Amino acid sequence: MVSAWLMKARLPLLLLILEVLFIVLFAVTADYEDSARPPLPARRHGGNQSEAMGGGHAQPEGHGAGAAGPGPIATYYPMFQDVHVMIFIGFGFLMTFLRRYGFSSVGINMLLAAVAIQWAMLVSGYIHGHGGKVHIGVTNMLTADFAAAAVLITFGALLGKTSPLQLVVVCFLEIILFSVNEWIGLSLLEVVDVGGSMFVHAFGAYFGLAVSRMLYRKDVEEATKEGSVYHSDLFSMIGTIFLWLFWPSFNSALAVEDAQHRAVINTYLALAACCVVTFAVSALTDPNCKFDMVHVQNATLAGGVAVGTSADMMIGLHGALLIGSVAGALSVLGFKYITPFLASRLKIHDTCGVNNLHGMPAILAAIAGCIASVLADEDNYGYTLYRQFPARSPANETSPEFLHISQHMEISAGKGRTASEQASFQIAALAVTLIIAISGGAVVGLIVRFIPMDQPRGEALFEDSRHWHVPD
Amino acid sequence: MVSAWLMKARLPLLLLILEVLFIVLFAVTADYEDSARPPLPARRHGGNQSEAMGGGHAQPEGHGAGAAGPGPIATYYPMFQDVHVMIFIGFGFLMTFLRRYGFSSVGINMLLAAVAIQWAMLVSGYIHGHGGKVHIGVTNMLTADFAAAAVLITFGALLGKTSPLQLVVVCFLEIILFSVNEWIGLSLLEVVDVGGSMFVHAFGAYFGLAVSRMLYRKDVEEATKEGSVYHSDLFSMIGTIFLWLFWPSFNSALAVEDAQHRAVINTYLALAACCVVTFAVSALTDPNCKFDMVHVQNATLAGGVAVGTSADMMIGLHGALLIGSVAGALSVLGFKYITPFLASRLKIHDTCGVNNLHGMPAILAAIAGCIASVLADEDNYGYTLYRQFPARSPANETSPEFLHISQHMEISAGKGRTASEQASFQIAALAVTLIIAISGGAVVGLIVRFIPMDQPRGEALFEDSRHWHVPD
Amino acid sequence: MVSAWLMKARLPLLLLILEVLFIVLFAVTADYEDSARPPLPARRHGGNQSEAMGGGHAQPEGHGAGAAGPGPIATYYPMFQDVHVMIFIGFGFLMTFLRRYGFSSVGINMLLAAVAIQWAMLVSGYIHGHGGKVHIGVTNMLTADFAAAAVLITFGALLGKTSPLQLVVVCFLEIILFSVNEWIGLSLLEVVDVGGSMFVHAFGAYFGLAVSRMLYRKDVEEATKEGSVYHSDLFSMIGTIFLWLFWPSFNSALAVEDAQHRAVINTYLALAACCVVTFAVSALTDPNCKFDMVHVQNATLAGGVAVGTSADMMIGLHGALLIGSVAGALSVLGFKYITPFLASRLKIHDTCGVNNLHGMPAILAAIAGCIASVLADEDNYGYTLYRQFPARSPANETSPEFLHISQHMEISAGKGRTASEQASFQIAALAVTLIIAISGGAVVGLIVRFIPMDQPRGEALFEDSRHWHVPD
């Protein structure tokens, strides 16, 4: 009896264990960042506090955070909230298109994201940290939402074919691999990816597709509930449009000054062009030239992914429009031809078509970023070249070149990379991302397949009532 | 004939009378606040204008609002809009879960909020004012939204069982009591409650439950339409998620500097933990470990309420997570066991379960705020202690202690309270709130019950078509 | 065969041609605005770049955009995103009320807006430009959304009775006329219209009604699908409420300082009053005093339109409430009595009632703006009078009056207009707008009627399945 109940109660018990773990880890290993703490008079510093505090408290007493310039809330909070809406409303409702899986789509989306943001703050802090406590503030909240996005993209590949228990386990493990991969890309390879197209979208999509391959069962192809109804498609459009609207915030939240403004403009234009081309190609690939709602729900967003790596670069207005246009076409063609191929030939079932919305457009993003990196020089970036690509700063802080640049722009010693070296590293980061995502996803997929975790079959596929009290 | 029409037309006529009243009162007793008025050259001041203007106009001519530092729009408007979305989308759609009451949920929600915000601006201005005109600006718009929230929480307790006429009368009277109670708490008791957990959530919930008790009729328990359908539950999730997303803005909009950043972080973490625990406890209290959509729609939000009083205090990251976790569990258990008990034993029918989402979590918030107040001292707050708890500032402006503090932090003379004195006042404010809410709600409930106001019965319960043209 | 396919494929082919056109035009005739470009050291300036760059690059090297004061993203982006939500969520979902036309409402809304924003950026740049390249930044994104709003209002008049092909052609032509009309109003007539009530709402509505008149066919009156179902009305309320919430951003995004704060307050109050009066008049005009969802969905918003021209003027709090109240009543009466009259007598079928939500309230807005202009003087505006009405600045830069004012307020030479002259120009701008909108709409309507463009008939009216794959 008890063991039967324990089997059923594995998910809620796991959730409670996770939350206790998070509370302990936040208590022991994390603290507010400086600007979220009162400025304490020096004489009152306790010994064990100073570790987490850093130099910020040497500043004059009585001046709160942000006495000089706008504080982090004024700087980051509006765009953070846009991204937050994308994660919980955007992804959540985008997936409600299934006729009998809306509760899970929006509900489990919320649960996974709530687990992911807490866990990602900690893991990312450990990996990027310097031994002291993890400092928590609005910028962690923002990057935690990025990590959650990767998990939710993976969710999109697995939607309707996995139990919530499987998904929570996938989420927990994916966040670790996500953070490792991102750290390799940003800290070891020193590449740039302002909108996270490689580290979020490519990673989340191919990780999810690898898990999906491992979980493959024939009955998924025969499931009868994998379809939409009229109103479920409208609910889905709520998600689509909020994602579409706030994508410029996603791609620019962590950029600065002119690069931030440029990231907003480029993303906005890429999305507008992508929307137009999506409608065009959707009709052209249909014998009666009718639009397909699946394309509108998804492919219109591919431009935001595809411009993500190069959004803050000098790609030109036409460059942004071109990237968005190609992404829209590629994504529709993916839904039309590649998704069926993956399912029938490679046994990779992709419920939401994340390969089309996130995967292939992210590869396009990496290529565009590589090309834009090759073309970057002081002629078009001025000294901001070294802010945009820190690895291109001279390696030697005493070299005349370094000293010349640092008269105009605050820089640290870099790697002295040339444009084509930087471009090579950009592509290397994509390769590393694909390797970690696919191999990691495969291992995680095997884990959640062969440790029994209640994977749904037959009538339980794409069906809420297995895990929810459903009215009617 | 005329009198029959007059009976039917009482609500629209009341609305017109109210709007005329508002227009007159705004014309005679209110004006734009300084930063929303052109800076007038001194020589042009008319006698009757200067009363409403204050010292701001002694400033150099030709400088608009916000010449020094960001103006009120830059400071408050983004968070105001988040809160605004919570009030109209959040509360409005949260209540659309009823299968035949969606028009009323979102429509009457809009009507009540539109009445409440106008009336609250005036009433709050009269109570907090200093005899001159009420000064209207974006901060009033923000606090008016807080007042509207209390009314809409009350609406949640009464949903489906009351006529729009009753609700408008309740709204009108509740705003007055709300404003008096808030004034007692903030100005007489000098307590702090940055997210309004006591003054908004506890007040609105227990006021509403008291009205509900007075309106109790047996046929409510037998009503057949008090339930959801699949898509109405999805509409409700739109409300839930926007409330969940923007709650950090609700709890931090009126905080400053490091305290504002802290309020954002604490609320964000409390909500994340609350969400995870809600799913866990929802499944654990079900024999088949299924999730209940009612819990997801409501209990996931309880963390935002429960951390509301202490959100800007130094409760620690783990403190925020713990408060959120407890609130989630408490709220689910409330839906499961306390709501049925209230209905069957105490004849308190609570349609939306506001006791679980707002009532009990707000009491938890007050207790957490009390504990955090006991623990507050200069060691963890520095001199911001006196900004956080103004009543703890020394009472004597010439005392050495006052002079010492004021070298570091701009303060006014306070009450010289100790930490435990402040904590006692915090609990006293909760007690006063409960007394005013319950007794006020009882009186208002009697008024709208015994003055005939068209209270629905039988088939008209939880049914839109009584007050709306409904298609199909 | 090919020509049959070409007939069917006209829309997607047109969309591709348009997007290629946009890419070429952006590449050749537009560039990032200065604050979205890196600050380039002077010696690196290429000859062909300097044209597009202007004087901003004479500033010290190494300082990005916004080194002094907040940059354009901090200043405009939050309100831009509010307006962006209005365009895509607000207008898109507002129109989903039709039972079988939701895909088109939200989908074609998105398509038209994506075409409109790209095209409007270019056209507006050409018309307002000074021969050089069009400079693209967040302010163009904002004004492009305004132009899109006009197109979507027109869409509201034509909803369900036109093919997507017709609508794209209408959109393309309307943007040109919109931009010309706006330029005449702002640059030739030098009127003010901060919320675009005349240039956006009146223009879009009467342009659309003129097109609708030209497309009139009897079978529209007999169509059976022009109605809502319960849940489609709730989807529509998503649009209504987001429009209602963010309207203060629409009316104030381009205002500054005290005028911006005032525009927020006035719009907020006008909408609150409008909402209350809408409910009242909706019930009063019904024999059973029931509310009509159509009124709540639409007339509650009329206050935002009606206060749009005068929102940043000193109309007083009661002035804003009064304008909003009148607009709500006018709009409900329009739905009740004028829309049927237009359809039956004038053969102008107005699917969404844009005459009631946008047309008549915009005329009210122009009148209110005219009255407020008559009353404007230095007594109530100080020297900001010349910022508010630049044409009232003295014409002669060497006159003593000009020199006196410019000691207090940065001004350019104006036209030396009196208050009543300015008021006359305000009304003249309305007249010009109506003439261009109605005559332009008539011509465009003839074009899309008599060049065969697949206009729906009979069962295809108000029906998605003609242009969409529809589930069920």
PDB file of C-alpha atoms in Angstrom, chain C residues 327-472:
ATOM      1  CA  ALA C 327     -17.392  59.546 -25.521  1.00  0.00           C
ATOM      2  CA  GLY C 328     -18.730  56.459 -23.776  1.00  0.00           C
ATOM      3  CA  ALA C 329     -22.329  57.589 -24.176  1.00  0.00           C
ATOM      4  CA  LEU C 330     -21.800  58.648 -27.777  1.00  0.00           C
ATOM      5  CA  SER C 331     -20.177  55.367 -28.645  1.00  0.00           C
ATOM      6  CA  VAL C 332     -22.930  53.194 -27.149  1.00  0.00           C
ATOM      7  CA  LEU C 333     -25.584  55.277 -28.884  1.00  0.00           C
ATOM      8  CA  GLY C 334     -23.627  54.876 -32.080  1.00  0.00           C
ATOM      9  CA  PHE C 335     -23.677  51.090 -31.822  1.00  0.00           C
ATOM     10  CA  LYS C 336     -27.339  51.134 -30.950  1.00  0.00           C
ATOM     11  CA  TYR C 337     -28.674  53.567 -33.529  1.00  0.00           C
ATOM     12  CA  ILE C 338     -26.086  54.799 -35.999  1.00  0.00           C
ATOM     13  CA  THR C 339     -24.473  51.549 -37.132  1.00  0.00           C
ATOM     14  CA  PRO C 340     -27.803  50.047 -38.238  1.00  0.00           C
ATOM     15  CA  PHE C 341     -28.668  53.332 -39.931  1.00  0.00           C
ATOM     16  CA  LEU C 342     -25.386  53.438 -41.840  1.00  0.00           C
ATOM     17  CA  ALA C 343     -25.852  49.870 -42.988  1.00  0.00           C
ATOM     18  CA  SER C 344     -29.480  50.087 -44.048  1.00  0.00           C
ATOM     19  CA  ARG C 345     -29.626  53.613 -45.406  1.00  0.00           C
ATOM     20  CA  LEU C 346     -26.138  54.483 -46.528  1.00  0.00           C
ATOM     21  CA  LYS C 347     -24.982  50.974 -47.438  1.00  0.00           C
ATOM     22  CA  ILE C 348     -21.985  51.370 -45.176  1.00  0.00           C
ATOM     23  CA  HIS C 349     -21.497  48.120 -43.307  1.00  0.00           C
ATOM     24  CA  ASP C 350     -19.167  48.542 -40.327  1.00  0.00           C
ATOM     25  CA  THR C 351     -18.285  45.117 -38.922  1.00  0.00           C
ATOM     26  CA  CYS C 352     -16.555  46.240 -35.742  1.00  0.00           C
ATOM     27  CA  GLY C 353     -18.361  49.539 -35.393  1.00  0.00           C
ATOM     28  CA  VAL C 354     -15.249  51.600 -35.955  1.00  0.00           C
ATOM     29  CA  ASN C 355     -17.394  54.654 -36.451  1.00  0.00           C
ATOM     30  CA  ASN C 356     -18.452  54.335 -32.832  1.00  0.00           C
ATOM     31  CA  LEU C 357     -15.132  53.453 -31.294  1.00  0.00           C
ATOM     32  CA  HIS C 358     -12.819  55.507 -33.478  1.00  0.00           C
ATOM     33  CA  GLY C 359     -14.714  57.767 -35.856  1.00  0.00           C
ATOM     34  CA  MET C 360     -17.138  59.821 -33.800  1.00  0.00           C
ATOM     35  CA  PRO C 361     -14.933  59.875 -30.691  1.00  0.00           C
ATOM     36  CA  ALA C 362     -12.110  61.199 -32.871  1.00  0.00           C
ATOM     37  CA  ILE C 363     -14.319  64.031 -34.084  1.00  0.00           C
ATOM     38  CA  LEU C 364     -15.112  64.698 -30.443  1.00  0.00           C
ATOM     39  CA  ALA C 365     -11.380  64.670 -29.790  1.00  0.00           C
ATOM     40  CA  ALA C 366     -10.768  67.266 -32.467  1.00  0.00           C
ATOM     41  CA  ILE C 367     -13.473  69.496 -31.029  1.00  0.00           C
ATOM     42  CA  ALA C 368     -12.110  69.122 -27.514  1.00  0.00           C
ATOM     43  CA  GLY C 369      -8.637  69.876 -28.813  1.00  0.00           C
ATOM     44  CA  CYS C 370      -9.954  72.963 -30.552  1.00  0.00           C
ATOM     45  CA  ILE C 371     -11.648  74.234 -27.403  1.00  0.00           C
ATOM     46  CA  ALA C 372      -8.579  73.506 -25.294  1.00  0.00           C
ATOM     47  CA  SER C 373      -6.474  75.380 -27.849  1.00  0.00           C
ATOM     48  CA  VAL C 374      -8.682  78.430 -27.628  1.00  0.00           C
ATOM     49  CA  LEU C 375      -8.251  78.460 -23.875  1.00  0.00           C
ATOM     50  CA  ALA C 376      -4.479  78.054 -23.915  1.00  0.00           C
ATOM     51  CA  ASP C 377      -2.404  81.014 -22.810  1.00  0.00           C
ATOM     52  CA  GLU C 378       0.650  81.841 -20.756  1.00  0.00           C
ATOM     53  CA  ASP C 379      -1.488  82.091 -17.647  1.00  0.00           C
ATOM     54  CA  ASN C 380      -2.098  78.370 -17.572  1.00  0.00           C
ATOM     55  CA  TYR C 381       0.866  77.041 -19.567  1.00  0.00           C
ATOM     56  CA  GLY C 382       3.645  79.476 -18.681  1.00  0.00           C
ATOM     57  CA  TYR C 383       6.331  79.404 -21.307  1.00  0.00           C
ATOM     58  CA  THR C 384       5.545  75.756 -22.085  1.00  0.00           C
ATOM     59  CA  LEU C 385       2.781  77.248 -24.230  1.00  0.00           C
ATOM     60  CA  TYR C 386       5.350  77.450 -27.034  1.00  0.00           C
ATOM     61  CA  ARG C 387       6.489  73.879 -26.564  1.00  0.00           C
ATOM     62  CA  GLN C 388       2.861  72.722 -26.605  1.00  0.00           C
ATOM     63  CA  PHE C 389       1.888  74.826 -29.636  1.00  0.00           C
ATOM     64  CA  PRO C 390       5.111  75.584 -31.529  1.00  0.00           C
ATOM     65  CA  ALA C 391       3.210  77.627 -34.111  1.00  0.00           C
ATOM     66  CA  ARG C 392       2.311  80.108 -31.397  1.00  0.00           C
ATOM     67  CA  SER C 393       5.964  81.057 -30.925  1.00  0.00           C
ATOM     68  CA  PRO C 394       6.793  84.471 -32.314  1.00  0.00           C
ATOM     69  CA  ALA C 395       7.696  84.368 -35.992  1.00  0.00           C
ATOM     70  CA  ASN C 396      10.544  86.789 -35.697  1.00  0.00           C
ATOM     71  CA  GLU C 397      13.571  85.429 -33.891  1.00  0.00           C
ATOM     72  CA  THR C 398      14.868  88.871 -33.158  1.00  0.00           C
ATOM     73  CA  SER C 399      11.667  90.246 -31.672  1.00  0.00           C
ATOM     74  CA  PRO C 400      11.822  91.164 -27.966  1.00  0.00           C
ATOM     75  CA  GLU C 401       9.074  88.684 -27.220  1.00  0.00           C
ATOM     76  CA  PHE C 402      11.005  85.840 -28.819  1.00  0.00           C
ATOM     77  CA  LEU C 403      14.128  86.738 -26.937  1.00  0.00           C
ATOM     78  CA  HIS C 404      12.231  86.991 -23.677  1.00  0.00           C
ATOM     79  CA  ILE C 405      10.630  83.563 -24.100  1.00  0.00           C
ATOM     80  CA  SER C 406      13.849  81.921 -25.200  1.00  0.00           C
ATOM     81  CA  GLN C 407      15.434  82.925 -21.921  1.00  0.00           C
ATOM     82  CA  HIS C 408      13.050  80.504 -20.259  1.00  0.00           C
ATOM     83  CA  MET C 409      12.238  77.835 -22.833  1.00  0.00           C
ATOM     84  CA  GLU C 410      14.089  76.508 -25.839  1.00  0.00           C
ATOM     85  CA  ILE C 411      11.964  77.476 -28.845  1.00  0.00           C
ATOM     86  CA  SER C 412      12.230  77.913 -32.582  1.00  0.00           C
ATOM     87  CA  ALA C 413      10.595  80.628 -34.596  1.00  0.00           C
ATOM     88  CA  GLY C 414       6.907  79.812 -35.106  1.00  0.00           C
ATOM     89  CA  LYS C 415       4.034  81.496 -36.797  1.00  0.00           C
ATOM     90  CA  GLY C 416       3.068  83.881 -34.026  1.00  0.00           C
ATOM     91  CA  ARG C 417      -0.436  82.414 -33.991  1.00  0.00           C
ATOM     92  CA  THR C 418      -3.061  83.526 -31.512  1.00  0.00           C
ATOM     93  CA  ALA C 419      -5.079  81.030 -29.523  1.00  0.00           C
ATOM     94  CA  SER C 420      -8.049  81.213 -31.850  1.00  0.00           C
ATOM     95  CA  GLU C 421      -5.871  80.953 -34.914  1.00  0.00           C
ATOM     96  CA  GLN C 422      -4.347  77.780 -33.517  1.00  0.00           C
ATOM     97  CA  ALA C 423      -7.842  76.487 -32.762  1.00  0.00           C
ATOM     98  CA  SER C 424      -8.927  77.171 -36.323  1.00  0.00           C
ATOM     99  CA  PHE C 425      -5.989  75.241 -37.667  1.00  0.00           C
ATOM    100  CA  GLN C 426      -6.870  72.344 -35.354  1.00  0.00           C
ATOM    101  CA  ILE C 427     -10.319  72.119 -36.911  1.00  0.00           C
ATOM    102  CA  ALA C 428      -8.881  72.586 -40.366  1.00  0.00           C
ATOM    103  CA  ALA C 429      -6.695  69.553 -39.775  1.00  0.00           C
ATOM    104  CA  LEU C 430      -9.774  67.492 -38.950  1.00  0.00           C
ATOM    105  CA  ALA C 431     -11.452  68.678 -42.138  1.00  0.00           C
ATOM    106  CA  VAL C 432      -8.409  67.839 -44.253  1.00  0.00           C
ATOM    107  CA  THR C 433      -8.181  64.446 -42.577  1.00  0.00           C
ATOM    108  CA  LEU C 434     -11.812  63.653 -43.313  1.00  0.00           C
ATOM    109  CA  ILE C 435     -11.496  64.742 -46.914  1.00  0.00           C
ATOM    110  CA  ILE C 436      -8.343  62.729 -47.583  1.00  0.00           C
ATOM    111  CA  ALA C 437      -9.628  59.707 -45.682  1.00  0.00           C
ATOM    112  CA  ILE C 438     -13.017  59.570 -47.376  1.00  0.00           C
ATOM    113  CA  SER C 439     -11.877  60.397 -50.896  1.00  0.00           C
ATOM    114  CA  GLY C 440      -8.771  58.235 -50.573  1.00  0.00           C
ATOM    115  CA  GLY C 441     -10.804  55.380 -49.137  1.00  0.00           C
ATOM    116  CA  ALA C 442     -13.307  55.669 -51.948  1.00  0.00           C
ATOM    117  CA  VAL C 443     -10.623  55.451 -54.619  1.00  0.00           C
ATOM    118  CA  VAL C 444      -8.868  52.561 -52.890  1.00  0.00           C
ATOM    119  CA  GLY C 445     -12.215  50.836 -52.439  1.00  0.00           C
ATOM    120  CA  LEU C 446     -12.902  51.107 -56.154  1.00  0.00           C
ATOM    121  CA  ILE C 447      -9.493  49.683 -56.933  1.00  0.00           C
ATOM    122  CA  VAL C 448      -9.882  46.611 -54.743  1.00  0.00           C
ATOM    123  CA  ARG C 449     -13.428  46.073 -55.923  1.00  0.00           C
ATOM    124  CA  PHE C 450     -12.971  46.309 -59.645  1.00  0.00           C
ATOM    125  CA  ILE C 451      -9.592  44.682 -59.940  1.00  0.00           C
ATOM    126  CA  PRO C 452     -10.702  41.139 -59.101  1.00  0.00           C
ATOM    127  CA  MET C 453      -9.205  40.255 -55.746  1.00  0.00           C
ATOM    128  CA  ASP C 454     -11.256  37.400 -54.540  1.00  0.00           C
ATOM    129  CA  GLN C 455     -13.788  39.320 -52.473  1.00  0.00           C
ATOM    130  CA  PRO C 456     -15.811  36.778 -50.434  1.00  0.00           C
ATOM    131  CA  ARG C 457     -19.518  36.199 -51.014  1.00  0.00           C
ATOM    132  CA  GLY C 458     -22.315  34.255 -49.414  1.00  0.00           C
ATOM    133  CA  GLU C 459     -21.115  31.400 -47.237  1.00  0.00           C
ATOM    134  CA  ALA C 460     -17.549  32.646 -47.435  1.00  0.00           C
ATOM    135  CA  LEU C 461     -18.430  35.812 -45.540  1.00  0.00           C
ATOM    136  CA  PHE C 462     -17.181  35.971 -41.957  1.00  0.00           C
ATOM    137  CA  GLU C 463     -15.660  32.528 -42.405  1.00  0.00           C
ATOM    138  CA  ASP C 464     -12.063  31.479 -41.759  1.00  0.00           C
ATOM    139  CA  SER C 465     -12.059  28.262 -43.729  1.00  0.00           C
ATOM    140  CA  ARG C 466     -11.804  30.046 -47.033  1.00  0.00           C
ATOM    141  CA  HIS C 467      -8.257  31.137 -46.292  1.00  0.00           C
ATOM    142  CA  TRP C 468      -7.183  28.898 -43.448  1.00  0.00           C
ATOM    143  CA  HIS C 469      -6.928  25.256 -42.647  1.00  0.00           C
ATOM    144  CA  VAL C 470      -9.440  25.059 -39.825  1.00  0.00           C
ATOM    145  CA  PRO C 471      -9.586  22.145 -37.336  1.00  0.00           C
ATOM    146  CA  ASP C 472     -12.796  20.304 -36.344  1.00  0.00           C
TER     147      ASP C 472
END
